[in-house]
N, C-alpha and C. Protein backbone atom coordinates (compact mmCIF):
# COMPACT_ATOMS: atom_id res chain seq x y z
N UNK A 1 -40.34 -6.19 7.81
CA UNK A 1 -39.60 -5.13 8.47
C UNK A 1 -38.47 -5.78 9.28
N UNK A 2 -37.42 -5.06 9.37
CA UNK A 2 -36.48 -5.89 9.87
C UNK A 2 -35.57 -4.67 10.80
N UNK A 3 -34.95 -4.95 11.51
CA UNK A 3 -34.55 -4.37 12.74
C UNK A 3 -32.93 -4.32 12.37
N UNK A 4 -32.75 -3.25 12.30
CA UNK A 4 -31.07 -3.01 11.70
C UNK A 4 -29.94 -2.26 12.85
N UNK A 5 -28.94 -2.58 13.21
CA UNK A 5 -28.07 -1.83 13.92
C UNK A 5 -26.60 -1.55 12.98
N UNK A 6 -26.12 -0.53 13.44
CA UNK A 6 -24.54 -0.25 12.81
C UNK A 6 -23.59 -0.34 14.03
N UNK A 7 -22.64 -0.76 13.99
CA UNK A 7 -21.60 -0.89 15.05
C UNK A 7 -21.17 0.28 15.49
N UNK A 8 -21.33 1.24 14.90
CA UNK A 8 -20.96 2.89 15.50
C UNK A 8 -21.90 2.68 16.35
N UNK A 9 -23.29 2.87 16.18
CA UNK A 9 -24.24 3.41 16.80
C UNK A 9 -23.98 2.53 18.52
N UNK A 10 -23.85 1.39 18.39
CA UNK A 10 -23.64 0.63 20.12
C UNK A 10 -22.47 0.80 20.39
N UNK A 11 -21.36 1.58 19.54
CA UNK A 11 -20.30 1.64 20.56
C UNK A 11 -20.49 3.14 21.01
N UNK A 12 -19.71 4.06 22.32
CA UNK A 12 -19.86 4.98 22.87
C UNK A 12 -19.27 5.66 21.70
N UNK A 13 -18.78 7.48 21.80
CA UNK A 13 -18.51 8.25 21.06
C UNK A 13 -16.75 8.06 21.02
N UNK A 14 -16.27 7.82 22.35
CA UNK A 14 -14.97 7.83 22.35
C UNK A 14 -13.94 6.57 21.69
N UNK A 15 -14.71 5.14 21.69
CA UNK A 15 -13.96 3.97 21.41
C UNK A 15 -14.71 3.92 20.38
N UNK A 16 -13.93 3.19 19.03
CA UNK A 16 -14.09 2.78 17.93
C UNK A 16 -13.80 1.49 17.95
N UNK A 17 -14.26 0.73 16.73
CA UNK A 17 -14.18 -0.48 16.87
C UNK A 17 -12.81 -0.69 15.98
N UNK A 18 -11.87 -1.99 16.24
CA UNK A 18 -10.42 -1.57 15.68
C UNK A 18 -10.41 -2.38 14.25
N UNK A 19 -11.55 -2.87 14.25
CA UNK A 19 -11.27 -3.51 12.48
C UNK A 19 -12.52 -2.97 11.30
N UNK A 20 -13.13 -2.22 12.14
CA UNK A 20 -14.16 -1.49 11.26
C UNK A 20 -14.66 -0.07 11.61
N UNK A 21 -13.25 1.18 11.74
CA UNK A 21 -13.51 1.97 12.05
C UNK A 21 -14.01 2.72 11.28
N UNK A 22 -14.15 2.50 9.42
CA UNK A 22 -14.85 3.36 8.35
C UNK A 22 -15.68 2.38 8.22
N UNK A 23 -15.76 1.69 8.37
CA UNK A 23 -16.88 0.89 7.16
C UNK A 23 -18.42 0.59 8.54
N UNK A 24 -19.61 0.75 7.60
CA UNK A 24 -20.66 0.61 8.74
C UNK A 24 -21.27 -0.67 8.45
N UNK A 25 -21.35 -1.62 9.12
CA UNK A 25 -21.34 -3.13 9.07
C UNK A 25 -23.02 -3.11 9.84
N UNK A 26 -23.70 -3.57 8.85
CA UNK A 26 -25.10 -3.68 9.25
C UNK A 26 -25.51 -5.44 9.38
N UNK A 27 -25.88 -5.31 10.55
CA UNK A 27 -26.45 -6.86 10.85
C UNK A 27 -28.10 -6.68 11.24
N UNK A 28 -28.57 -7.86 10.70
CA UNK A 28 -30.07 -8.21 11.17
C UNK A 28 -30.53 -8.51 12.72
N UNK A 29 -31.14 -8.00 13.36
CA UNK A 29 -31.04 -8.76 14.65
C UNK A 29 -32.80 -9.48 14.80
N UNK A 30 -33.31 -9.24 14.16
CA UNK A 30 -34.79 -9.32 14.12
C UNK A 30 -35.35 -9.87 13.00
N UNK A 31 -36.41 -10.38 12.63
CA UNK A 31 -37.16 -10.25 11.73
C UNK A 31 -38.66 -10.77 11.71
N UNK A 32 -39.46 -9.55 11.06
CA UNK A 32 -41.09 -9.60 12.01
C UNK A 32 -40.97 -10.60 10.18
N UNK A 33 -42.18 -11.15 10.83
CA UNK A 33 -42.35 -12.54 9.55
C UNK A 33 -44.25 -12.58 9.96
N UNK A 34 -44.75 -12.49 8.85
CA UNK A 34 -46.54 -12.94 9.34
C UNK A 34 -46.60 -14.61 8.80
N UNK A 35 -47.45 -15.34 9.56
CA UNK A 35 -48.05 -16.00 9.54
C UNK A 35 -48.93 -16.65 8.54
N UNK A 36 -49.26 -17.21 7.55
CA UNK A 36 -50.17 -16.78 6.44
C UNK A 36 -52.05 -17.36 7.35
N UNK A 37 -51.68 -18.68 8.38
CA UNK A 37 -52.85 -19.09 8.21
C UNK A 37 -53.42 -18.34 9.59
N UNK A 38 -53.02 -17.71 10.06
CA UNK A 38 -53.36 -16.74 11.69
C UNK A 38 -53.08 -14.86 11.34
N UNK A 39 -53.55 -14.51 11.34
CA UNK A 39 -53.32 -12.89 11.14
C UNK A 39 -52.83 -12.29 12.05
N UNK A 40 -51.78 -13.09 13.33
CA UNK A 40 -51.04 -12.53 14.11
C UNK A 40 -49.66 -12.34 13.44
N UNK A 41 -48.62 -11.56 13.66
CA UNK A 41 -47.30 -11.87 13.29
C UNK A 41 -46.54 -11.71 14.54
N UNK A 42 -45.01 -12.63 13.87
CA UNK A 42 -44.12 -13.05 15.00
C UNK A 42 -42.56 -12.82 14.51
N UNK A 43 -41.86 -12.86 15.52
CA UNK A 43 -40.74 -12.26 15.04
C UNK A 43 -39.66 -13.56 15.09
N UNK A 44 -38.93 -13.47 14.06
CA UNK A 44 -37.94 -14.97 14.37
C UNK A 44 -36.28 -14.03 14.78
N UNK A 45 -35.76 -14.95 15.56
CA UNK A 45 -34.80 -14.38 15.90
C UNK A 45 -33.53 -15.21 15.24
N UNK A 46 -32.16 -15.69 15.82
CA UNK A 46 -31.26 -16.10 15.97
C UNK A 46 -31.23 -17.02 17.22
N UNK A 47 -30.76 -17.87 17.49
CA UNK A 47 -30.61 -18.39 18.28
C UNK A 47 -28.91 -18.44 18.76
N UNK A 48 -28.27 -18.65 19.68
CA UNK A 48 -27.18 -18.81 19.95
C UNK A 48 -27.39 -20.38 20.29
N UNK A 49 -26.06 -21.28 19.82
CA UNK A 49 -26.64 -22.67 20.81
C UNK A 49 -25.18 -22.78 21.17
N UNK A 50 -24.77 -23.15 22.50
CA UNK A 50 -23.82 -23.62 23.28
C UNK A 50 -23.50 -24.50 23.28
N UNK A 51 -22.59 -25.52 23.57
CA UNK A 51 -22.50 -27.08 24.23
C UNK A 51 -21.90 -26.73 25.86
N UNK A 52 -22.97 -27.32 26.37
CA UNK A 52 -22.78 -27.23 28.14
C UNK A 52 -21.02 -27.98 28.98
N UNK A 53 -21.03 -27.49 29.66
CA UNK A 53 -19.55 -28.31 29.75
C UNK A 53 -19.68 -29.82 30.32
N UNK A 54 -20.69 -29.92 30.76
CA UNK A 54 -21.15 -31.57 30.93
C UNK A 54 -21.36 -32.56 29.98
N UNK A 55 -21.15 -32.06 28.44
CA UNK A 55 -21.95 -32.73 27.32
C UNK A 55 -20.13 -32.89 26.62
N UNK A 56 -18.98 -32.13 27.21
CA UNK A 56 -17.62 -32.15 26.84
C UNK A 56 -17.08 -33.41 27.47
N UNK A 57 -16.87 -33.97 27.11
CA UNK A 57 -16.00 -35.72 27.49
C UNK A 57 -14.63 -35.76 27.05
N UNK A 58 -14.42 -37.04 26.72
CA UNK A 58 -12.92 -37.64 26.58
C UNK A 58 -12.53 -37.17 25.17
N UNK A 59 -13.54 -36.89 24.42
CA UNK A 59 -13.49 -36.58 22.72
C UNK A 59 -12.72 -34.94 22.61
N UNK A 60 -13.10 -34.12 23.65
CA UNK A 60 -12.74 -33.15 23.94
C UNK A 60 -11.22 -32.89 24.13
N UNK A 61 -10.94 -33.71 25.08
CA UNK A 61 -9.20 -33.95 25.34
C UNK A 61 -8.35 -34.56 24.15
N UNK A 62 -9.39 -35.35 23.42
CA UNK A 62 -8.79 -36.18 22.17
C UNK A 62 -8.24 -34.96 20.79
N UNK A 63 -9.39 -34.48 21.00
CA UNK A 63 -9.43 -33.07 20.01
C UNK A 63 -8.44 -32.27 19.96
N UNK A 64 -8.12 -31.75 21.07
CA UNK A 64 -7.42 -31.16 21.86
C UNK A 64 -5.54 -31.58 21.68
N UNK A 65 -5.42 -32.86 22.07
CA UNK A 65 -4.04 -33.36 21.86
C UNK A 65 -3.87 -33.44 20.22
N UNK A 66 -4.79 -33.72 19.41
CA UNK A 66 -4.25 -33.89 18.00
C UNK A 66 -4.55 -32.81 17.41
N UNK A 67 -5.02 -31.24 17.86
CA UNK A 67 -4.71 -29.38 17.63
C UNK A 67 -3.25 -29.48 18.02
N UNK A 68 -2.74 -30.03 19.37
CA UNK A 68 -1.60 -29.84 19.56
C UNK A 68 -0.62 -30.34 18.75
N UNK A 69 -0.83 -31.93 18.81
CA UNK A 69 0.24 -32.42 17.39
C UNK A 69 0.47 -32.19 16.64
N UNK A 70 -0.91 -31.45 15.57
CA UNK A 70 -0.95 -30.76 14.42
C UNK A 70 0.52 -29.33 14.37
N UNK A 71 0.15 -28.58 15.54
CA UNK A 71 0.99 -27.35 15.90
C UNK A 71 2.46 -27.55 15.77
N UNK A 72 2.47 -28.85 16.83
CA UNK A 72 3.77 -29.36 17.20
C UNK A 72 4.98 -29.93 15.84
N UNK A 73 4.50 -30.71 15.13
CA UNK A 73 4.34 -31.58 13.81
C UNK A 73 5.07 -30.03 12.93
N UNK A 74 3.96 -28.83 12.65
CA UNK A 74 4.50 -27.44 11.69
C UNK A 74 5.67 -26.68 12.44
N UNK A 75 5.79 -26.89 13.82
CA UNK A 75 6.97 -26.04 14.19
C UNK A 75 8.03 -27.03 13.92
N UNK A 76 7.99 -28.14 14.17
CA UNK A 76 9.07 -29.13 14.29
C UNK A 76 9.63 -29.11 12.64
N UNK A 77 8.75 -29.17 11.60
CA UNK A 77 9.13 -29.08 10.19
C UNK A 77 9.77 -27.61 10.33
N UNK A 78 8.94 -26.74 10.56
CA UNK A 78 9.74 -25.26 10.32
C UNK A 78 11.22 -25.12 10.78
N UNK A 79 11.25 -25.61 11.62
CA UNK A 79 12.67 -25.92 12.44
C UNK A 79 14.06 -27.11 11.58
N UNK A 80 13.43 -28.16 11.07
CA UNK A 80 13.49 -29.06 10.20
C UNK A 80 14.74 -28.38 8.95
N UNK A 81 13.73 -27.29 8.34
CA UNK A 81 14.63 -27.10 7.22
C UNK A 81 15.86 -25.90 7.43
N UNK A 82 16.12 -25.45 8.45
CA UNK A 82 17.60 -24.88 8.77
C UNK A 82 19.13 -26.45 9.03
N UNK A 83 17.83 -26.94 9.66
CA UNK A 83 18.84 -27.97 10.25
C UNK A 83 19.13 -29.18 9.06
N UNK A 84 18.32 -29.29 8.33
CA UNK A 84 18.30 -30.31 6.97
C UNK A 84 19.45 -29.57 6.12
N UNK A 85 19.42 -28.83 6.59
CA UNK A 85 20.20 -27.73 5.29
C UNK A 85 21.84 -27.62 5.59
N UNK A 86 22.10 -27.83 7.45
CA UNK A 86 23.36 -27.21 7.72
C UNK A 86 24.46 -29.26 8.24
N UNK A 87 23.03 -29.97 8.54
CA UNK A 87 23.67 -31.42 8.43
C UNK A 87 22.86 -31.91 7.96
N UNK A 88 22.78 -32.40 6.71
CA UNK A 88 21.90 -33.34 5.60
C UNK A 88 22.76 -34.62 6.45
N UNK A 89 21.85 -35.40 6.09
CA UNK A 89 22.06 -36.85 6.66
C UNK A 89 21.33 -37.51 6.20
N UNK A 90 21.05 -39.34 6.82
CA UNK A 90 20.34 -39.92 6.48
C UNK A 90 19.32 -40.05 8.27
N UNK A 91 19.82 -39.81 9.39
CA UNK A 91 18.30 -39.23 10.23
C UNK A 91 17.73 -38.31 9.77
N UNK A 92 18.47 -37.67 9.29
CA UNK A 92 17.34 -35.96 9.13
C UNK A 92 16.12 -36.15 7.71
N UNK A 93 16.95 -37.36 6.92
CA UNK A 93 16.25 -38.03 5.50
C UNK A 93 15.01 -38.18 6.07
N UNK A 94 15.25 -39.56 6.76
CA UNK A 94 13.76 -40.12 7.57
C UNK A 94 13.10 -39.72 8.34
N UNK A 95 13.28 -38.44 9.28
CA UNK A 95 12.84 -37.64 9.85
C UNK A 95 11.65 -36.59 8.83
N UNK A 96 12.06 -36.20 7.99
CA UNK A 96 11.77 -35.52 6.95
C UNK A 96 10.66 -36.25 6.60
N UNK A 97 10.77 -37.34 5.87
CA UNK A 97 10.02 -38.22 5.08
C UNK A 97 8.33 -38.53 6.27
N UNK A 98 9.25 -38.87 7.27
CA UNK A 98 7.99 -39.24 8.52
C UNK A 98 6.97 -37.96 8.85
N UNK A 99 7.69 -36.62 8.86
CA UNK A 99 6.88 -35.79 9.59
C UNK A 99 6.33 -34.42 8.47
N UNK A 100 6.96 -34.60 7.27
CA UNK A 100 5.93 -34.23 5.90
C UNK A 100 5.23 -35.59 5.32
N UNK A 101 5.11 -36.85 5.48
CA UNK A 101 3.84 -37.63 5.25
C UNK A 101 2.90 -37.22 6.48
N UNK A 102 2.96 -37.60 7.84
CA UNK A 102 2.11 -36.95 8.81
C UNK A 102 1.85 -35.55 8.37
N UNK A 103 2.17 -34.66 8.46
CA UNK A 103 1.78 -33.28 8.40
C UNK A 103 0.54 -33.26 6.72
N UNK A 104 1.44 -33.92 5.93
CA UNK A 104 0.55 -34.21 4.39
C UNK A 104 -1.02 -34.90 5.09
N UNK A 105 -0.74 -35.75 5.52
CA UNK A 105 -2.01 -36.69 6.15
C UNK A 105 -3.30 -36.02 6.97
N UNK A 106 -2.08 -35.19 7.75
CA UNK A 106 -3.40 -34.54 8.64
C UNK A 106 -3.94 -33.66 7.91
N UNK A 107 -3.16 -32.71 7.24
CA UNK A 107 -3.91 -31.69 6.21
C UNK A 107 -4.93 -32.19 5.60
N UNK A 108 -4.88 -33.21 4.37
CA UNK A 108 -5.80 -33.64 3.63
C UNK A 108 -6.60 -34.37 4.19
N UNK A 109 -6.56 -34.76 5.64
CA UNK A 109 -7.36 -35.42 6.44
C UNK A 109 -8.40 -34.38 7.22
N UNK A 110 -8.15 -33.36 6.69
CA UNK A 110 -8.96 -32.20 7.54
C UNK A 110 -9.32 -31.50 6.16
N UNK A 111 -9.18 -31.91 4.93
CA UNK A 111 -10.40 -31.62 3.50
C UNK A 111 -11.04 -32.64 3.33
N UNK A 112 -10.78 -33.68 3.59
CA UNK A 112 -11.95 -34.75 3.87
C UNK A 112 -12.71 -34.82 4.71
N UNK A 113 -12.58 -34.00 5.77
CA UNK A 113 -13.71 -33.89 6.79
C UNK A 113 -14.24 -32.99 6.69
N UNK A 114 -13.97 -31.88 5.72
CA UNK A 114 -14.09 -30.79 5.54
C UNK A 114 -15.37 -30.71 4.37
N UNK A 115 -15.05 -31.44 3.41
CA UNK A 115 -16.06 -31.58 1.85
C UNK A 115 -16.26 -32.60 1.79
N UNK A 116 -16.03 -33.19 2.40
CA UNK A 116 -17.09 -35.01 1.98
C UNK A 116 -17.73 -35.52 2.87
N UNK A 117 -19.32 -35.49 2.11
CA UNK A 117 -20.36 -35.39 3.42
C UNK A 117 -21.20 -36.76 3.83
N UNK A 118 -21.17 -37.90 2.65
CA UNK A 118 -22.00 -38.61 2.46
C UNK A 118 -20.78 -39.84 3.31
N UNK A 119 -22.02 -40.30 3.67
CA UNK A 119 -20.55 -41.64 4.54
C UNK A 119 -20.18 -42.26 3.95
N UNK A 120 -20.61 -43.27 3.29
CA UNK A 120 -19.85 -43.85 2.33
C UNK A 120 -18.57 -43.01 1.11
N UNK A 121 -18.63 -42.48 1.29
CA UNK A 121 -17.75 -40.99 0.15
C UNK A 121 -16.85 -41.02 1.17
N UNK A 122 -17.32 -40.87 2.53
CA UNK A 122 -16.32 -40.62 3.60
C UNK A 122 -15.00 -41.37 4.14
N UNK A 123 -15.98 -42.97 4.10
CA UNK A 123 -14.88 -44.45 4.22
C UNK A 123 -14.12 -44.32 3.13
N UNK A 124 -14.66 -43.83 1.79
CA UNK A 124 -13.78 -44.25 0.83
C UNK A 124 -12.79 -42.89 0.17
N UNK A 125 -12.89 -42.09 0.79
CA UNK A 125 -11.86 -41.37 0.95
C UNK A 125 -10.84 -41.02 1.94
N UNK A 126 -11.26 -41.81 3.11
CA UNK A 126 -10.38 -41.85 3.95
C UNK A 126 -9.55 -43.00 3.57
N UNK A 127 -9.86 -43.63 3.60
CA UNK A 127 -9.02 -44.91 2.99
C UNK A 127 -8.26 -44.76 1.87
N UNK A 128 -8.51 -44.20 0.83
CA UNK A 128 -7.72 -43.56 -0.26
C UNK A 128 -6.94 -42.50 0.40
N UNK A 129 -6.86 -41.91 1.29
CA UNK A 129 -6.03 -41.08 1.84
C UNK A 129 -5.32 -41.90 2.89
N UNK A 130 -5.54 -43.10 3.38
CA UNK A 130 -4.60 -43.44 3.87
C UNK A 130 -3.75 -44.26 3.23
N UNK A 131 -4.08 -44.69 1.88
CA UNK A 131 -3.22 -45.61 1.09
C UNK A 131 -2.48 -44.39 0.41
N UNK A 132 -2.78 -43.22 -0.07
CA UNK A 132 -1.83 -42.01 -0.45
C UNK A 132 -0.64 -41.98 0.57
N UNK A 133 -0.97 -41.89 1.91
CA UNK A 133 -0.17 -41.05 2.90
C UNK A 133 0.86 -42.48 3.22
N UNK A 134 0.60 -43.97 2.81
CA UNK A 134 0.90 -45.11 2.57
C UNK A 134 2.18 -45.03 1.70
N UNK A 135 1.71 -44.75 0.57
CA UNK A 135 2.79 -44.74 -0.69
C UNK A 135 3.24 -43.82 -0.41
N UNK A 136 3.16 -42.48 0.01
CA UNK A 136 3.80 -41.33 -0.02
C UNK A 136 5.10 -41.70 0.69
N UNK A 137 4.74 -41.98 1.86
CA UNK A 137 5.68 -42.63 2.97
C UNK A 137 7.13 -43.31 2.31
N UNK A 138 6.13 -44.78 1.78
CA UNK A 138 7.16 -45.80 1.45
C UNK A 138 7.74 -45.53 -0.19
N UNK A 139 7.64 -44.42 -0.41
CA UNK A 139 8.44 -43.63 -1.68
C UNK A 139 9.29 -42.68 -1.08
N UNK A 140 9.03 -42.25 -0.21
CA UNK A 140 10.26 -41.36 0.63
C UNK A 140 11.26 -42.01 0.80
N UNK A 141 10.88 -42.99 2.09
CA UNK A 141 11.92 -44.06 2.01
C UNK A 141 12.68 -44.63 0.73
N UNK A 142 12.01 -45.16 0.27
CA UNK A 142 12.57 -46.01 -0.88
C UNK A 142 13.96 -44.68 -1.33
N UNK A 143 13.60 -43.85 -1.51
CA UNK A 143 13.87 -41.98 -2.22
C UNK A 143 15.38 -42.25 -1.68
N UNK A 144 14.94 -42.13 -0.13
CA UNK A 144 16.09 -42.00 0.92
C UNK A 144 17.61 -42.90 0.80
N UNK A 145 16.39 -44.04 0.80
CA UNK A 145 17.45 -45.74 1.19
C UNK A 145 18.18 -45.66 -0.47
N UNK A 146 17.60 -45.19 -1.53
CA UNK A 146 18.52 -46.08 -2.85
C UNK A 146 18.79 -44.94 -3.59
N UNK A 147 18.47 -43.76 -3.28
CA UNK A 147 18.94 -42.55 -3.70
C UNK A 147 19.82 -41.52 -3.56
N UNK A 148 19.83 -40.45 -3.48
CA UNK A 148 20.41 -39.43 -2.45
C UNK A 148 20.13 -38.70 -1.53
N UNK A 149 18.78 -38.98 -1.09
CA UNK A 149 18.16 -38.46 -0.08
C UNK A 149 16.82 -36.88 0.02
N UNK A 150 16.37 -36.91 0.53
CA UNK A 150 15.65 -35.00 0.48
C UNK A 150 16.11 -34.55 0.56
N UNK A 151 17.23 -34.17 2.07
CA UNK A 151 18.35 -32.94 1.85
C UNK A 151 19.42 -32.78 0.74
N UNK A 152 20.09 -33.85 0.24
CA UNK A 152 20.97 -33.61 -0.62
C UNK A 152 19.86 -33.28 -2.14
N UNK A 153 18.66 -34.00 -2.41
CA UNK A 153 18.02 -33.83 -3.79
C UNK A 153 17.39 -31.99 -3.51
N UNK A 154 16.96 -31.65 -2.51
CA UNK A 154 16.78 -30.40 -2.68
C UNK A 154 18.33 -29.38 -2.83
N UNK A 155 19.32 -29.59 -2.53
CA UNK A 155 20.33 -28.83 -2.38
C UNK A 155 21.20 -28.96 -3.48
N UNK A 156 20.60 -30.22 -4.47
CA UNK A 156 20.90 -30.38 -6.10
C UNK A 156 20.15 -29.30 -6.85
N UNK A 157 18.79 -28.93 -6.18
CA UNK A 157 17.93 -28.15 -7.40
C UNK A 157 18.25 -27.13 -7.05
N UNK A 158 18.57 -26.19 -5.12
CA UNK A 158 18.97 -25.04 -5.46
C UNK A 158 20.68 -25.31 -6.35
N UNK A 159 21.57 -25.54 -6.24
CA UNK A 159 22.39 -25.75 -6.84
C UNK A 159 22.57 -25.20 -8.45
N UNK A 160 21.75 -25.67 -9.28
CA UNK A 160 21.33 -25.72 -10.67
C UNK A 160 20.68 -24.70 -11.27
């Protein structure tokens, strides 16, 4: 037997809930479960578990500044391609090259932490992701220094 609520039913008559005002969203909050070797039964719940703010350290602040970089890193690119576009150069080349390998890096550095569970799988995909984000790099460059650059090679393909 199991213990069922609908989100209508705990909210009052007048407020609705704003992302599920038709649909009735049933959650478990209970569940009576017997015992096989005792003929009492017991109910298992959910647990909520917290981390206390005493158990938050320096890893916390660490976390914290590289959410921000991450942020910082996508506005700075978003911003990037008006300005790549109206003075192509060779700063704006290497600029480019530096902060889509970082931005590339952290992404796929956050599906590797994401799906690869076994540690060893872990060293050796991080490391393969840092020899990617390696070459990626020093092919930009190379791109930049003996080529025509990102801004001018993208402004060849709209062009065409």
């Amino acid at each position: 037997m199991a213990a069922l609520v609908r989100i209508s039913s705990v909210c009052s008559r007048s407020f609705s809930p704003l992302l599920f005002r038709n649909a009735s969203l049933i959650r478990p909050l209970a569940v009576q479960k017997k015992n096989l070797d005792q003929d009492h039964s017991y109910f298992l719940s959910a647990k909520i578990h917290m981390t206390p703010a005493y158990y938050a350290g320096s890893a916390t602040k660490s976390a914290s500044l590289h959410w921000t970089g991450e942020r910082l890193v996508s506005v700075i690119l978003l911003s990037m391609g008006p300005i790549a576009y109206f003075y192509p150069g060779p700063v704006m080349d290497f600029s480019l090259a530096a902060a889509l390998t970082l931005h590339g890096h952290w992404g796929l550095g956050q599906v590797v932490t994401d799906y690869v569970h076994d540690e060893s799988k872990v060293k050796l995909a991080r490391a393969g992701l840092f020899i990617l984000s390696t070459v990626t790099f020093a092919g930009l460059c190379y791109f930049n220094y003996h080529d025509v650059g990102i801004c001018k090679a993208v402004a060849l393909l709209w062009s065409k």
